[in-house]
């Protein structure tokens, strides 16, 4: 399990270790991720650890582009709800926010909601970016758990202070 502390507005959790890969800020660079290598080796597939990233600087994650993405995806690939809920609320008790997915993205700063766009790897540009990220992970992950299977990419967009209910992604 990998945990990241970065939001779309660019607030990034700090990794207090010094053995990190250099961070990329150029949208043409494949080096979007950084982690402490010993922490990766000791934690991958065992327990959460931090991966720092600069994906919020990528053009595919600008709000205008995310709005285009949400408009292009089938309804079955979008989930969105109110964000003022307890962390442990069950899925069937999560209230809707009363907005469409497009309006949720447009008003994300003030609508106290969260939205996830699933399986974005099916869109070629996002699939290429996912592959760039996985190419960074493979040299270490393959030594621990060989054979990546079914890579998927989801984008979560949340309002400031909103809660995405506790969940486990496979």
Tab-separated table of C-alpha atoms in Angstrom:
chain	number	residue	atom	x	y	z
A	1	UNK	CA	0.000	0.000	0.000
A	2	UNK	CA	1.345	3.430	-0.897
A	3	UNK	CA	0.201	6.624	0.754
A	4	UNK	CA	0.721	10.091	-0.650
A	5	UNK	CA	0.135	13.420	1.047
A	6	UNK	CA	-0.493	15.733	-1.860
A	7	UNK	CA	-3.577	17.661	-2.860
A	8	UNK	CA	-4.469	19.276	-6.172
A	9	UNK	CA	-3.578	22.690	-4.835
A	10	UNK	CA	0.009	21.520	-4.488
A	11	UNK	CA	0.257	21.063	-0.712
A	12	UNK	CA	2.740	18.247	-0.406
A	13	UNK	CA	3.569	16.226	2.660
A	14	UNK	CA	7.258	16.375	3.551
A	15	UNK	CA	9.398	13.262	3.476
A	16	UNK	CA	11.933	13.735	6.273
A	17	UNK	CA	14.562	11.437	4.735
A	18	UNK	CA	17.493	12.471	2.597
A	19	UNK	CA	17.685	9.472	0.240
A	20	UNK	CA	15.062	10.747	-2.193
A	21	UNK	CA	15.089	10.899	-5.918
A	22	UNK	CA	15.177	14.445	-7.298
A	23	UNK	CA	11.728	15.892	-7.961
A	24	UNK	CA	10.604	16.790	-11.447
A	25	UNK	CA	8.818	19.976	-12.360
A	26	UNK	CA	9.097	19.732	-16.139
A	27	UNK	CA	5.912	18.253	-17.629
A	28	UNK	CA	8.006	16.370	-20.200
A	29	UNK	CA	10.020	14.554	-17.539
A	30	UNK	CA	9.081	11.031	-16.496
A	31	UNK	CA	10.423	11.615	-12.956
A	32	UNK	CA	7.221	12.609	-11.176
A	33	UNK	CA	7.739	10.572	-8.011
A	34	UNK	CA	10.233	10.518	-5.140
A	35	UNK	CA	10.597	8.361	-2.048
A	36	UNK	CA	13.097	7.196	0.486
A	37	UNK	CA	14.539	4.058	-1.133
A	38	UNK	CA	15.130	2.143	2.101
A	39	UNK	CA	11.607	2.972	3.267
A	40	UNK	CA	10.233	1.776	-0.077
A	41	UNK	CA	12.154	-1.509	0.184
A	42	UNK	CA	11.102	-2.092	3.804
A	43	UNK	CA	7.467	-1.035	3.377
A	44	UNK	CA	6.281	-1.830	-0.152
A	45	UNK	CA	3.364	-4.285	-0.062
A	46	UNK	CA	3.591	-4.379	3.758
A	47	UNK	CA	2.598	-1.013	5.198
A	48	UNK	CA	1.836	2.567	4.125
A	49	UNK	CA	4.690	4.920	3.335
A	50	UNK	CA	5.063	8.305	1.717
A	51	UNK	CA	5.653	8.948	-1.931
A	52	UNK	CA	6.246	12.564	-2.767
A	53	UNK	CA	5.119	13.731	-6.173
A	54	UNK	CA	4.787	16.756	-8.399
A	55	UNK	CA	1.794	15.540	-10.417
A	56	UNK	CA	-0.139	18.649	-9.412
A	57	UNK	CA	2.257	20.545	-11.719
A	58	UNK	CA	1.371	18.399	-14.729
A	59	UNK	CA	-0.959	20.003	-17.324
A	60	UNK	CA	-3.278	16.973	-17.148
A	61	UNK	CA	-4.158	17.946	-13.575
A	62	UNK	CA	-5.113	21.550	-14.219
A	63	UNK	CA	-8.727	22.138	-13.275
A	64	UNK	CA	-9.742	22.969	-16.861
A	65	UNK	CA	-8.336	19.644	-18.071
A	66	UNK	CA	-9.952	17.733	-15.188
A	67	UNK	CA	-13.279	19.280	-16.137
A	68	UNK	CA	-12.803	18.015	-19.710
A	69	UNK	CA	-11.897	14.600	-18.307
A	70	UNK	CA	-14.992	14.360	-16.091
A	71	UNK	CA	-17.195	15.333	-19.058
A	72	UNK	CA	-15.626	12.618	-21.229
A	73	UNK	CA	-15.903	9.684	-18.818
A	74	UNK	CA	-18.922	7.396	-18.490
A	75	UNK	CA	-21.126	7.985	-15.445
A	76	UNK	CA	-20.122	4.563	-14.081
A	77	UNK	CA	-16.507	5.793	-13.775
A	78	UNK	CA	-17.371	8.824	-11.640
A	79	UNK	CA	-18.263	8.830	-7.973
A	80	UNK	CA	-18.917	11.994	-6.021
A	81	UNK	CA	-20.469	12.905	-2.713
A	82	UNK	CA	-20.658	15.538	-0.031
A	83	UNK	CA	-17.363	15.917	1.812
A	84	UNK	CA	-18.656	16.878	5.251
A	85	UNK	CA	-18.966	13.283	6.478
A	86	UNK	CA	-17.247	11.134	9.111
A	87	UNK	CA	-14.189	9.201	7.942
A	88	UNK	CA	-15.883	5.862	8.644
A	89	UNK	CA	-19.266	6.439	6.973
A	90	UNK	CA	-20.518	3.463	4.934
A	91	UNK	CA	-20.842	3.899	1.183
A	92	UNK	CA	-24.646	3.597	1.219
A	93	UNK	CA	-24.915	6.381	3.818
A	94	UNK	CA	-22.679	8.889	2.020
A	95	UNK	CA	-24.875	11.841	1.027
A	96	UNK	CA	-24.880	13.230	-2.498
A	97	UNK	CA	-23.949	16.885	-2.909
A	98	UNK	CA	-26.886	17.818	-5.178
A	99	UNK	CA	-24.619	18.819	-8.078
A	100	UNK	CA	-23.639	17.172	-11.350
A	101	UNK	CA	-20.075	15.862	-11.682
A	102	UNK	CA	-19.188	18.830	-13.915
A	103	UNK	CA	-20.622	21.346	-11.465
A	104	UNK	CA	-18.840	19.579	-8.596
A	105	UNK	CA	-15.494	20.084	-10.358
A	106	UNK	CA	-16.321	23.689	-11.296
A	107	UNK	CA	-17.273	24.528	-7.710
A	108	UNK	CA	-14.861	22.216	-5.879
A	109	UNK	CA	-13.268	25.041	-3.880
A	110	UNK	CA	-16.550	25.885	-2.114
A	111	UNK	CA	-18.967	22.938	-2.508
A	112	UNK	CA	-17.585	20.777	0.333
A	113	UNK	CA	-17.434	17.653	-1.815
A	114	UNK	CA	-15.147	15.006	-3.186
A	115	UNK	CA	-15.131	13.346	-6.581
A	116	UNK	CA	-13.195	10.445	-8.035
A	117	UNK	CA	-12.719	9.798	-11.743
A	118	UNK	CA	-11.910	6.116	-12.177
A	119	UNK	CA	-9.931	4.244	-14.817
A	120	UNK	CA	-8.417	7.344	-16.380
A	121	UNK	CA	-5.624	5.183	-17.812
A	122	UNK	CA	-8.129	4.475	-20.616
A	123	UNK	CA	-7.563	8.048	-21.825
A	124	UNK	CA	-4.261	7.862	-23.768
A	125	UNK	CA	-2.555	10.907	-22.200
A	126	UNK	CA	-3.341	9.732	-18.663
A	127	UNK	CA	-2.337	6.169	-19.551
A	128	UNK	CA	1.047	7.446	-20.735
A	129	UNK	CA	1.526	9.389	-17.513
A	130	UNK	CA	0.583	6.356	-15.420
A	131	UNK	CA	3.151	4.315	-17.330
A	132	UNK	CA	5.835	6.979	-16.685
A	133	UNK	CA	5.099	6.743	-12.959
A	134	UNK	CA	5.094	2.958	-12.956
A	135	UNK	CA	8.436	2.915	-14.781
A	136	UNK	CA	9.871	4.720	-11.766
A	137	UNK	CA	8.342	2.194	-9.353
A	138	UNK	CA	9.191	-1.019	-11.239
A	139	UNK	CA	12.946	-1.181	-10.542
A	140	UNK	CA	12.240	-1.522	-6.821
A	141	UNK	CA	8.787	-3.123	-6.772
A	142	UNK	CA	9.705	-5.958	-9.137
A	143	UNK	CA	12.365	-7.143	-6.671
A	144	UNK	CA	9.744	-7.317	-3.921
A	145	UNK	CA	6.538	-8.358	-5.720
A	146	UNK	CA	7.231	-9.190	-9.376
A	147	UNK	CA	4.641	-8.824	-12.101
A	148	UNK	CA	2.540	-5.676	-11.934
A	149	UNK	CA	-0.982	-6.522	-12.955
A	150	UNK	CA	-3.891	-4.368	-14.127
A	151	UNK	CA	-2.539	-0.860	-13.586
A	152	UNK	CA	-5.343	1.616	-13.003
A	153	UNK	CA	-5.364	5.331	-12.302
A	154	UNK	CA	-7.981	7.231	-10.327
A	155	UNK	CA	-8.056	10.979	-9.712
A	156	UNK	CA	-9.547	12.274	-6.478
A	157	UNK	CA	-10.597	15.916	-6.369
A	158	UNK	CA	-11.635	17.267	-2.984
A	159	UNK	CA	-12.803	20.537	-1.539
A	160	UNK	CA	-10.562	22.087	1.119
A	161	UNK	CA	-11.303	20.435	4.472
A	162	UNK	CA	-13.494	17.726	2.928
A	163	UNK	CA	-13.221	14.075	3.860
A	164	UNK	CA	-12.932	11.204	1.438
A	165	UNK	CA	-14.387	8.317	3.471
A	166	UNK	CA	-12.010	5.555	4.500
A	167	UNK	CA	-11.573	2.985	1.773
A	168	UNK	CA	-9.025	0.473	0.533
A	169	UNK	CA	-8.030	0.442	-3.099
A	170	UNK	CA	-6.767	-2.882	-4.444
